[in-house]
Short mmCIF file of C-alpha atoms in Angstrom, two decimals:
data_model
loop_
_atom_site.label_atom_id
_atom_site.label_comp_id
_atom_site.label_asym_id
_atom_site.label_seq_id
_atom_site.Cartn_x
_atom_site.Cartn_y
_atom_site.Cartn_z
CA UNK A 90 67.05 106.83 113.25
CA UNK A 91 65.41 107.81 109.72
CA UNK A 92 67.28 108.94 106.91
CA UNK A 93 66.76 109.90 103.66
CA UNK A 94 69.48 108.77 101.43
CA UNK A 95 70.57 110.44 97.90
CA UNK A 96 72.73 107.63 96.18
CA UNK A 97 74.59 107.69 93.45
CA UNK A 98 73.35 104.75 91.18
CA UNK A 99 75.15 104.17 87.49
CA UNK A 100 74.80 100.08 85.72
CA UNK A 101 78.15 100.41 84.33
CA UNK A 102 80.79 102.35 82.94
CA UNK A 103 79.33 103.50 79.40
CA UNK A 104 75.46 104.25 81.10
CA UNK A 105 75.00 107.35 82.85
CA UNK A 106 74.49 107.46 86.44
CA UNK A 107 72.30 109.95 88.86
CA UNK A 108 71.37 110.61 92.05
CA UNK A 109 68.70 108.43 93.57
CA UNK A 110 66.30 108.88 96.83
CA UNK A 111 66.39 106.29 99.14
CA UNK A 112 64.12 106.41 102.62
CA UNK A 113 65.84 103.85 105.32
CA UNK A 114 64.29 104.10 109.01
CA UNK A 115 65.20 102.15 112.28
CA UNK A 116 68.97 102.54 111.80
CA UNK A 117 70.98 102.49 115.03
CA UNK A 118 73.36 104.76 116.36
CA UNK A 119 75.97 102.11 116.52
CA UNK A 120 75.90 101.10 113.23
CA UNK A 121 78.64 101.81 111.27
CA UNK A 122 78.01 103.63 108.16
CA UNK A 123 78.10 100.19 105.49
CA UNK A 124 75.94 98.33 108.08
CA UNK A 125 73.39 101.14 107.16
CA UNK A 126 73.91 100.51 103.51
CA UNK A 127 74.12 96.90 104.32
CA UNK A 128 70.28 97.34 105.82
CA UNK A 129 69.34 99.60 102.60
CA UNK A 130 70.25 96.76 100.40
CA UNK A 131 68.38 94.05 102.10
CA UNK A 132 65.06 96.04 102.30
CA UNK A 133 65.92 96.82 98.25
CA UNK A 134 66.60 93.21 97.74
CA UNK A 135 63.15 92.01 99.52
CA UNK A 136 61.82 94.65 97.31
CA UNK A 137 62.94 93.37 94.38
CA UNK A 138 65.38 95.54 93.45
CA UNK A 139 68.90 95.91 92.77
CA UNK A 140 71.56 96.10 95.79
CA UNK A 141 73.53 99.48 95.78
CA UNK A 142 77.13 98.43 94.75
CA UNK A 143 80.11 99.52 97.19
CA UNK A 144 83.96 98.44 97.98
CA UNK A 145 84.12 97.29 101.01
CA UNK A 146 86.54 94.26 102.36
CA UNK A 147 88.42 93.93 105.76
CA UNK A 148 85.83 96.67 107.54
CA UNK A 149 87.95 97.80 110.44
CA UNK A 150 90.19 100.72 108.32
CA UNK A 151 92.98 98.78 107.20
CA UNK A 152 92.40 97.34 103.99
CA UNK A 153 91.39 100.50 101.95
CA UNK A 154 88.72 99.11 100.03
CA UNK A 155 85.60 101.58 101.12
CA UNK A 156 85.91 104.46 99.00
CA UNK A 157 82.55 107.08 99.63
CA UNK A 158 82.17 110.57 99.10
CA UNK A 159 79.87 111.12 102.23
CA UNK A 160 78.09 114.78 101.86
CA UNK A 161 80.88 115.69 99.71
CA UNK A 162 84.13 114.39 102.06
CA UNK A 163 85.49 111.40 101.43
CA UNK A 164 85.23 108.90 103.97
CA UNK A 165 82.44 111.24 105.80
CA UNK A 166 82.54 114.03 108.05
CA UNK A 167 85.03 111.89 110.32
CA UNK A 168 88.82 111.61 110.08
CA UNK A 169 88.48 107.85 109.58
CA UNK A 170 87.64 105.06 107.33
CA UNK A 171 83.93 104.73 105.53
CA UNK A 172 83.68 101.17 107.44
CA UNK A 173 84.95 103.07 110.76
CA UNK A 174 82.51 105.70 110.75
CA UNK A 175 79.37 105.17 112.66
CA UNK A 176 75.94 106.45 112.12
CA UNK A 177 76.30 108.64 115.47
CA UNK A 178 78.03 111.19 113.36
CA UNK A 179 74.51 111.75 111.94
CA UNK A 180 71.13 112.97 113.45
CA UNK A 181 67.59 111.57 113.51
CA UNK A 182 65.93 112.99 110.00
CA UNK A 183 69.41 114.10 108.51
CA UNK A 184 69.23 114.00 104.16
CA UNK A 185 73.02 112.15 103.64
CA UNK A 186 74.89 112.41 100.16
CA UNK A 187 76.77 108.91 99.02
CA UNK A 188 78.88 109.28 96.09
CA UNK A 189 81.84 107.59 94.27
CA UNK A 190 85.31 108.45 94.18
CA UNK A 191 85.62 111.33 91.60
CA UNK A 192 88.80 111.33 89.29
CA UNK A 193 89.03 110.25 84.98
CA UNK A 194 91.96 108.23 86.82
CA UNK A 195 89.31 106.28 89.01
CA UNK A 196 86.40 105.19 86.59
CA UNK A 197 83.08 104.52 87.73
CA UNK A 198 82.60 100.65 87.60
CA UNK A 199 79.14 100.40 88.65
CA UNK A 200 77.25 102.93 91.34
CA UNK A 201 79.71 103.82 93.82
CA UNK A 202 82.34 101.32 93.15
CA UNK A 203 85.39 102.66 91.43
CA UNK A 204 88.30 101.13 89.58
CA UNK A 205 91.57 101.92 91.37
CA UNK A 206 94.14 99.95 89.24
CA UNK A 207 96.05 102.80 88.09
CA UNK A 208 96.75 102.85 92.33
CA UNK A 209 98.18 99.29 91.56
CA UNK A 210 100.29 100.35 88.17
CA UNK A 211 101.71 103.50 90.26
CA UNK A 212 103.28 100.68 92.95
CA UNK A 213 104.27 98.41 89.90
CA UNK A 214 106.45 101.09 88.85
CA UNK A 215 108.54 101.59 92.10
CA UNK A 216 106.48 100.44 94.99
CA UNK A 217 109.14 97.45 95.79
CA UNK A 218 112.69 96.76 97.14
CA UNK A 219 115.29 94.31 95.24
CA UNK A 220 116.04 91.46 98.18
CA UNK A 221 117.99 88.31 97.72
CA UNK A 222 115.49 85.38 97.88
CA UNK A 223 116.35 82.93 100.63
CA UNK A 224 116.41 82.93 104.74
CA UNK A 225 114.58 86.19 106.05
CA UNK A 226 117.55 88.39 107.38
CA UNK A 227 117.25 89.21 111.24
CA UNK A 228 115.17 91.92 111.12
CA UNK A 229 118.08 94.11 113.30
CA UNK A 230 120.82 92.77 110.59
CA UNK A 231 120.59 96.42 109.05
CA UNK A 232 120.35 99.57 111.33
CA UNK A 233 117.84 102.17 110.56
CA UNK A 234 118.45 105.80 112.69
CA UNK A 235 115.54 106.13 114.73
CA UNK A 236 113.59 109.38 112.85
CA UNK A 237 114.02 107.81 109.54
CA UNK A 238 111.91 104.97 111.06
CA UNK A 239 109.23 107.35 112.24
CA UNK A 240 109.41 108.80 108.98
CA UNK A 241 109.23 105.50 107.31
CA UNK A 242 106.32 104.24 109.06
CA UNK A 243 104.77 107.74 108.89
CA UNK A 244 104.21 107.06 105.26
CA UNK A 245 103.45 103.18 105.05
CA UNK A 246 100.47 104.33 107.46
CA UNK A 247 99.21 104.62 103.83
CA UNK A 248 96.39 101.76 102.85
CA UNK A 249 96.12 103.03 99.33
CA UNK A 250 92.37 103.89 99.59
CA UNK A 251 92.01 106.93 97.38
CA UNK A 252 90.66 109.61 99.40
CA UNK A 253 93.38 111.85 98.48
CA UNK A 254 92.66 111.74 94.91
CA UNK A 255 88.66 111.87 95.73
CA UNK A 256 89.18 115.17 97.59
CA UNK A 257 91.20 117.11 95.90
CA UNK A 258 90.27 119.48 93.53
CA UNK A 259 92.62 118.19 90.54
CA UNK A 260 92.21 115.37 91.50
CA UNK A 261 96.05 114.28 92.08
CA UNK A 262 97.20 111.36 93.50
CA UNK A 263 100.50 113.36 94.90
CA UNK A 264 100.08 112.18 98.39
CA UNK A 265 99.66 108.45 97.76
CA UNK A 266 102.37 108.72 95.62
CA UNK A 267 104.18 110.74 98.09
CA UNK A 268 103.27 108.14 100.86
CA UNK A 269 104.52 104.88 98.93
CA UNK A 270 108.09 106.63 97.94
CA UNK A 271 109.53 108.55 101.52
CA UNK A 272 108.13 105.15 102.65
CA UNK A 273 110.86 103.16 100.59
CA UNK A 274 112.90 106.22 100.13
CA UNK A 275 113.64 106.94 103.61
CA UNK A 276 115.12 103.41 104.21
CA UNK A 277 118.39 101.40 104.00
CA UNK A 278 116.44 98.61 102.12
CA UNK A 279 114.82 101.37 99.61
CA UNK A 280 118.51 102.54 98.64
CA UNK A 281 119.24 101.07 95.90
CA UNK A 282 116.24 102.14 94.07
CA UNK A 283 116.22 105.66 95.54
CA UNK A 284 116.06 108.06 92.47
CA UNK A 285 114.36 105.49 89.87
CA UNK A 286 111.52 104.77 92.14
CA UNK A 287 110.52 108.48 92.27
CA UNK A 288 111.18 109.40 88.92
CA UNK A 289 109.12 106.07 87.27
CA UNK A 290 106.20 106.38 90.42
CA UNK A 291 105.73 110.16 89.25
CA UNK A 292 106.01 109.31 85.86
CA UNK A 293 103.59 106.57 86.04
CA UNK A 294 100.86 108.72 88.22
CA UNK A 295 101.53 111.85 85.15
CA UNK A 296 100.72 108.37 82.75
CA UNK A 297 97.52 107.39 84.47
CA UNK A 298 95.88 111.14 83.97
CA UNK A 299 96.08 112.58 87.79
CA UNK A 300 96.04 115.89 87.68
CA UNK A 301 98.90 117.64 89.42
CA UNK A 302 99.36 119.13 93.03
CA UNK A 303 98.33 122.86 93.81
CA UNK A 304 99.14 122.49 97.79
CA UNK A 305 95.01 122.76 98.42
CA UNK A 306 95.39 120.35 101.28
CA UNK A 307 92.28 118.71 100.81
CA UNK A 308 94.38 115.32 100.71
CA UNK A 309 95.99 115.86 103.89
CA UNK A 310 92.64 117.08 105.60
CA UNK A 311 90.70 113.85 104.03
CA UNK A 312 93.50 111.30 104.61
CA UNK A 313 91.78 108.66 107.25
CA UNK A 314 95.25 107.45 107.95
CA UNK A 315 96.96 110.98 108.75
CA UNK A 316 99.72 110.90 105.48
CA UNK A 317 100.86 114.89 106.26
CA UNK A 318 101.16 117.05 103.63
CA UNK A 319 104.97 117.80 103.87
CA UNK A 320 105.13 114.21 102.34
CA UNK A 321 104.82 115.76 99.32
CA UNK A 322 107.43 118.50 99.68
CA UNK A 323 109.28 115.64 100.92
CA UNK A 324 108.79 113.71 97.46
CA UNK A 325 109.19 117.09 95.49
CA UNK A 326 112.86 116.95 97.08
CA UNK A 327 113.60 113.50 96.29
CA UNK A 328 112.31 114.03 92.49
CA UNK A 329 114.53 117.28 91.86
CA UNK A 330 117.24 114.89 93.68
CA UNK A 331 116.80 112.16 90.99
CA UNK A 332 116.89 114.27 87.83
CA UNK A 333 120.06 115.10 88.91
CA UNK A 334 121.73 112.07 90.18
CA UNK A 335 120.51 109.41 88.62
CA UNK A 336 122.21 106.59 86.24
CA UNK A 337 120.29 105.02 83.77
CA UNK B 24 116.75 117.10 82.15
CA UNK B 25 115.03 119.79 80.82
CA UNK B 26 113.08 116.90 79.06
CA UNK B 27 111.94 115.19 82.30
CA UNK B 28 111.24 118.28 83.88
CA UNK B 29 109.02 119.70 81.07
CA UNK B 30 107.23 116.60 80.55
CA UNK B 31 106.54 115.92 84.44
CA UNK B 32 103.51 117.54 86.46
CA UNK B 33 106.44 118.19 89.76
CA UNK B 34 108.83 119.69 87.39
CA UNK B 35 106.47 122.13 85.75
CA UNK B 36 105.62 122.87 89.26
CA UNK B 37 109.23 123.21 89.62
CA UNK B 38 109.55 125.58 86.37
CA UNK B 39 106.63 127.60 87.93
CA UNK B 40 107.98 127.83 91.77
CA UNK B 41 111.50 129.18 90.43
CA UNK B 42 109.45 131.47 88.01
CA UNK B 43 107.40 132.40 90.63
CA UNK B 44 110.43 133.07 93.16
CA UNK B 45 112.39 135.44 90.51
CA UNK B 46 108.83 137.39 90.09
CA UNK B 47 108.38 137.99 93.79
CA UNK B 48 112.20 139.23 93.99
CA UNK B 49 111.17 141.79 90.85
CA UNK B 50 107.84 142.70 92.69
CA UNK B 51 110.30 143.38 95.86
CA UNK B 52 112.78 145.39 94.39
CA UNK B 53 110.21 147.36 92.68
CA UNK B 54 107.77 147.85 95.67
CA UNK B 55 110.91 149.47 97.11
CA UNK B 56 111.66 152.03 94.46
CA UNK B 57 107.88 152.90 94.52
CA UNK B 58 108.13 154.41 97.70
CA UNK B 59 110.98 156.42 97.06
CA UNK B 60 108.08 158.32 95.76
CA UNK B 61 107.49 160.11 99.47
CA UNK B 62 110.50 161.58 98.96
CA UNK B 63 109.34 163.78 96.57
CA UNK B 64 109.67 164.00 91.90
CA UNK B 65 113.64 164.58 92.54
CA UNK B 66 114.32 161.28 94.10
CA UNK B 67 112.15 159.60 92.51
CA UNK B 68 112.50 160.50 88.79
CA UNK B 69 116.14 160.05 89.85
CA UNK B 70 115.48 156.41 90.74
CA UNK B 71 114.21 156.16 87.67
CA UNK B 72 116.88 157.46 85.67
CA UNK B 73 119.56 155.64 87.86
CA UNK B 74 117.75 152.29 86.40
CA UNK B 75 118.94 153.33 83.23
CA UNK B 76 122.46 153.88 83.89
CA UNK B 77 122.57 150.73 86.30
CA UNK B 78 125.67 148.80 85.44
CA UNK B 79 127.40 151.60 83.22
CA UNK B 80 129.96 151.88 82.91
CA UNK B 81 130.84 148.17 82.13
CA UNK B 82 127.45 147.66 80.51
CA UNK B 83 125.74 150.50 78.16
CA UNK B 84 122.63 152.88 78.41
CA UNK B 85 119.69 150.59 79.28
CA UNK B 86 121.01 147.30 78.86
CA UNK B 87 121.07 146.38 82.49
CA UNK B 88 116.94 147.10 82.13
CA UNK B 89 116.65 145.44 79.23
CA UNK B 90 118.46 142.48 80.74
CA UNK B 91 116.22 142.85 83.94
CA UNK B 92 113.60 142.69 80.98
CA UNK B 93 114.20 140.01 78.89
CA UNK B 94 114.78 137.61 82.13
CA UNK B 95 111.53 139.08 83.38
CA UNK B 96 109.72 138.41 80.54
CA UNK B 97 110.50 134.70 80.26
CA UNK B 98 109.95 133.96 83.73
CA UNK B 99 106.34 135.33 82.73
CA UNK B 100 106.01 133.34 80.31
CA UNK B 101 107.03 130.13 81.42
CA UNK B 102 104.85 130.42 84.48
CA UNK B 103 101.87 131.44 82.64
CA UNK B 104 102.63 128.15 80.13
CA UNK B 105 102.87 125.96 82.54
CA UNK B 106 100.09 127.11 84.80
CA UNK B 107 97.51 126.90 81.60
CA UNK B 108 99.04 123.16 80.74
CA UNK B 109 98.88 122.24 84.55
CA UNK B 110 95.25 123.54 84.97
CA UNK B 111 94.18 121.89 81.97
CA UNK B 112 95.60 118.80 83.07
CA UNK B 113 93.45 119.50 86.34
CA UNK B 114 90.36 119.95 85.12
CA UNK B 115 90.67 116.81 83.17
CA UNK B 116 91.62 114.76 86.09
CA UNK B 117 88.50 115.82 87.60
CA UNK B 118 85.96 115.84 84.46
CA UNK B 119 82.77 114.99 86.69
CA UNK B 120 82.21 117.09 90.13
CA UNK B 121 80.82 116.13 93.21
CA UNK B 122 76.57 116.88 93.53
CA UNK B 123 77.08 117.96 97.30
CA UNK B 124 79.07 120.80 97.17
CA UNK B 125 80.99 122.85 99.59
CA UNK B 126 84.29 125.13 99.28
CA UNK B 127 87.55 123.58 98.63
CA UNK B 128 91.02 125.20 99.88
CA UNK B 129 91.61 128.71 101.29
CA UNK B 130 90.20 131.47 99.12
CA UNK B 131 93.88 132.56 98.07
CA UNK B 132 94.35 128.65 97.11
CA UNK B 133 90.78 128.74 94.69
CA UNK B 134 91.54 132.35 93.42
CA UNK B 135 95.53 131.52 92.42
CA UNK B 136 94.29 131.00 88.42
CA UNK B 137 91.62 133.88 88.20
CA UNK B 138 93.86 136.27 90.07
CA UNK B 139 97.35 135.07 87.50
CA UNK B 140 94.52 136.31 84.88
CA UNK B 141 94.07 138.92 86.25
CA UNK B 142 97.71 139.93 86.67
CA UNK B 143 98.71 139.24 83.35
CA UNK B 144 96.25 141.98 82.37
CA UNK B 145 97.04 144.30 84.81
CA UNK B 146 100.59 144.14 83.74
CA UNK B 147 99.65 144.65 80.09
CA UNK B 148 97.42 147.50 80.47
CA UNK B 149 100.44 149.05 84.33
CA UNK B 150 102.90 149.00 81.17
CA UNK B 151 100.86 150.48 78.52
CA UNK B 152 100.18 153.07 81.19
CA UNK B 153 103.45 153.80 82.68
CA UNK B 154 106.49 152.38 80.67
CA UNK B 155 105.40 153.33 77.05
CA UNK B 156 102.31 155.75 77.72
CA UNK B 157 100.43 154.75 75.26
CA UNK B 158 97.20 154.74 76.96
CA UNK B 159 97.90 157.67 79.08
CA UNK B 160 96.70 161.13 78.14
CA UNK B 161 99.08 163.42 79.35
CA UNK B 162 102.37 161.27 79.71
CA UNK B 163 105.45 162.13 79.71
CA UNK B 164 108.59 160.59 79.05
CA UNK B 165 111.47 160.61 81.76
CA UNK B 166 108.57 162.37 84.40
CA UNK B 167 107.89 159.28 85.84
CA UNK B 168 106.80 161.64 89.45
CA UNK B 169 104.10 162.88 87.35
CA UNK B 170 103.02 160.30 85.24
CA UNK B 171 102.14 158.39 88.03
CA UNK B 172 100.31 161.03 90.35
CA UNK B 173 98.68 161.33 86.88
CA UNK B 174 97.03 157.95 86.73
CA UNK B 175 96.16 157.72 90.30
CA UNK B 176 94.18 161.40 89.92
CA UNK B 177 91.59 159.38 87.90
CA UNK B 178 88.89 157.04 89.62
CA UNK B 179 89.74 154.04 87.25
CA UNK B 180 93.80 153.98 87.57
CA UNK B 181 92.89 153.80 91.45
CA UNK B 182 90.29 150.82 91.03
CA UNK B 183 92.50 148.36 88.49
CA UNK B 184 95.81 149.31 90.24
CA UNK B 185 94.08 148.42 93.89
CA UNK B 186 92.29 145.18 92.27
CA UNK B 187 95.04 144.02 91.26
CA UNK B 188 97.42 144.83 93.76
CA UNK B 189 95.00 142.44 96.05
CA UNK B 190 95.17 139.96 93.40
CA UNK B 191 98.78 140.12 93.69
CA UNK B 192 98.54 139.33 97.31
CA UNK B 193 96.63 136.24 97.51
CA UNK B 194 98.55 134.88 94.60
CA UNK B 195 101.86 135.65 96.45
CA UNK B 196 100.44 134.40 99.84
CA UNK B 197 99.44 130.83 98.74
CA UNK B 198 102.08 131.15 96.26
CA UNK B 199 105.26 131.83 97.98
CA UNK B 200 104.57 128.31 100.53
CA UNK B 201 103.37 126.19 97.53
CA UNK B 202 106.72 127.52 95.82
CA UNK B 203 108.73 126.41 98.97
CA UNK B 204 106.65 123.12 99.06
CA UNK B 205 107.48 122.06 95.91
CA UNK B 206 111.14 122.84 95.74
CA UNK B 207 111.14 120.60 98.73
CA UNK B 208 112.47 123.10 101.18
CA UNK B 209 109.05 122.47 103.40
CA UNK B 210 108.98 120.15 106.13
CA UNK B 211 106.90 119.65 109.07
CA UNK B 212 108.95 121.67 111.81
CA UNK B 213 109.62 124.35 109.16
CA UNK B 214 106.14 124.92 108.09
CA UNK B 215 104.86 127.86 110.33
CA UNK B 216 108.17 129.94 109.79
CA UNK B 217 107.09 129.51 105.70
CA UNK B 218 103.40 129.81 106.29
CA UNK B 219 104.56 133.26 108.42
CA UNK B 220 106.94 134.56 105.73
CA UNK B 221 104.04 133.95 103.06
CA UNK B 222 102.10 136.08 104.76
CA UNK B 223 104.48 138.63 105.77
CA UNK B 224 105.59 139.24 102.60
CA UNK B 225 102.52 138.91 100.94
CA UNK B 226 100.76 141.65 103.16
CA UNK B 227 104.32 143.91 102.92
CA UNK B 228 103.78 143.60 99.20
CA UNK B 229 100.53 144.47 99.15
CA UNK B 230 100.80 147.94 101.80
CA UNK B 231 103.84 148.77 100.44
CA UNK B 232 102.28 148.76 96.34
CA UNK B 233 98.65 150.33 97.53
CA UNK B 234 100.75 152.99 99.67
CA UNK B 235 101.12 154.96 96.34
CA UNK B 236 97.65 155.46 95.21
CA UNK B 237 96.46 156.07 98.85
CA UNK B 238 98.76 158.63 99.10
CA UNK B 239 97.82 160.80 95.67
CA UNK B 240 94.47 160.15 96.72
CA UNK B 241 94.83 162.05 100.00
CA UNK B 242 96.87 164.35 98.66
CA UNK B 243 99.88 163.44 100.88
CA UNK B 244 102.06 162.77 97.49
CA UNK B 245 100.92 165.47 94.39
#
């Protein structure tokens, strides 16, 4: 295959960054999408000039770390990960549009890596459970009803990549946050934590400038890992829950 | 409370579903008296004079309105507040956009913040018009029957009453769910029976308001 790529190229945070035209040709079909950037930055590297910077880690869709706006979806025209999308969703000749993450909340680090450590602050707040330290408990030693469970793991499908935020429209990080507390929230072992972990997760995603939700559906449509949009209804309830029961 | 809510993206949300909600039960109530108008000027003008005396005799001449009023009034108002601070917090969160393009959301979801504009000016200009007359010609007060077949006689009452009756209809469609999603009364298995009633009462709404200048227009009410 030959492709003519339009990446987004920026040195650092303070420069600004534009589009640039890239030409890359015998790129196989079963390549996944970074193995064709992986084969753009060698030929750019023999050339001479500088690699195209992306996240990328564990590359089979669990980690989280690829982050591309692909012809304006994010991970790609695929309901998957960047690293699990392969260049078969393309065609001989096609023009393809690589960008970063777009949100003030995510800033451009350099080309079309992003910095996601307001992610990290949002699960500092909350994200946890208070355990004693000391043997692991049998992992039956507390019963959890059966659709709680679903519901549970439903939500901690959630790797925390950021698509959510890339594609929607005010930019919002509702349905990560959304994810991470029915997640903890739906469980025994999230109890005791219940209404400050919702009020301190929402207050820290208001804190790191996401905007706020207006039910598009854009997060639930680009979410690789399937995180349903009623997970944020669900999160609305436990919120309006907390400001009224909660103990200080 | 009232402090977290305030200062919290979900409970301005929350201040703008219940707003929202208490609108849509006005713009019910109301569609309903509006077609009391096939009944012909003695009903109707009736209707309207019964809205007067509502409550009497516990409560006075017009205070039941004025109380329908007030309440109505604030509910504007806190909606339209918080949907300015919300969409400015929006567009911030998203200063730089993408350079491939392509439609985001439904066309009710992308319209919700042009068509509240346009609302809010529809309702200044539907009151100037037909509560206090001041930019009607020929109005009368307490002739409500012929103040109304008055405006619709003319090409532009037709066009900004019909605009923004369809304004009012995408803005309840999307709004209505959105409202149910964020008081946390959607769920998965409940979704289709909100997504129904959305649209239900959002085309019901939007029939039962156009009805009126349809009807002068064919002659069917004069």
């Amino acid at each position: 295959m030959k492709l003519t790529l339009r990446v987004w190229r920026q040195q650092n945070a303070e420069t600004p960054g534009a589009m640039a035209t890239y030409e890359v040709d015998g790129i196989s079909q079963d390549m996944s999408f970074l193995e064709m950037l992986d084969t753009l930055n060698e030929e750019l590297i023999l050339a001479g000039d500088e690699p195209v910077a992306f996240d990328h880690d564990c590359r089979e869709g669990i980690c989280g770390a690829c982050s591309l706006v692909i012809n304006g979806d994010a991970h790609g025209p695929e309901r998957t990960t960047t690293c699990q999308l392969h260049m078969r969703s393309f065609a001989d000749g096609d023009t393809i549009d690589i960008e970063p993450w777009r949100a003030s909340a995510f800033p451009v680090v350099k080309d079309l890596v992003v910095d996601r450590s307001s992610f990290d602050r949002i699960i500092q707040s909350g994200g946890y459970i208070s355990a004693p330290t000391g043997t692991a408990p049998d992992a039956h030693a507390t019963p959890v009803p059966k659709p709680d469970a679903e519901l549970a793991f439903e939500n901690a499908e959630c790797i925390g990549c950021g698509a959510c935020v890339a594609a929607c429209p005010n930019g919002s990080a509702m349905l990560f946050t959304a994810a991470k507390v029915n997640h903890l929230n739906v469980l025994p072992q999230g109890a005791p934590e219940r209404e400050t972990r919702v009020l301190d997760m929402v207050a820290q995603m208001d804190e790191e400038g996401f905007g706020g939700c207006t039910l598009t559906g854009e997060c639930a449509t680009a979410c690789p890992k399937g995180i349903p949009l009623p997970s944020i209804a669900a999160m609305n309830k436990e919120w309006l829950r907390a400001t009224r029961k909660v103990r200080r | 409370m009232t402090r977290t809510l305030w200062d919290s993206t979900v409970g301005k949300k929350t201040i703008m579903a219940v707003s929202g909600l208490i609108m849509l039960g006005y713009l019910v109530a109301h569609m309903v008296g509006n077609l009391k108008i096939f009944f012909g000027p003695g009903e109707f003008d009736g209707y309207a004079h019964w809205l007067r005396t509502m409550g009497e005799p516990i409560l006075h001449y017009e205070w039941a309105l004025w109380i329908v009023r007030v309440g109505l009034v604030a509910a504007v108002v806190l909606h339209g507040i918080s949907a300015y601070q919300l969409s400015r917090r929006d567009i911030r969160a998203r200063p730089a956009k993408y350079v491939h393009k392509r439609p985001r959301a439904s066309y009710a979801t992308r319209t919700m913040r042009w068509g509240g504009i346009i609302l809010v000016l529809f309702i200044i200009w539907h009151i100037l018009d037909l509560t206090t007359g001041t930019v009607h010609t020929s109005f009368e007060a307490g002739h409500p029957y012929q103040n109304v077949i008055d405006t619709f006689s003319t090409w532009y009452g037709n066009v900004i009453y019909i605009v923004a009756v369809l304004a009012m209809g995408l803005h309840v469609q999307h709004g209505f769910w959105s409202a149910a999603q964020t008081l946390g009364v959607g769920n998965a298995t409940r979704d289709r029976v909100l997504k129904t009633l959305a649209n239900v009462l959002a085309a019901v709404l939007t029939l039962g308001f156009i009805s009126v200048p349809v009807a002068v227009m064919t002659g069917v009410v004069s």
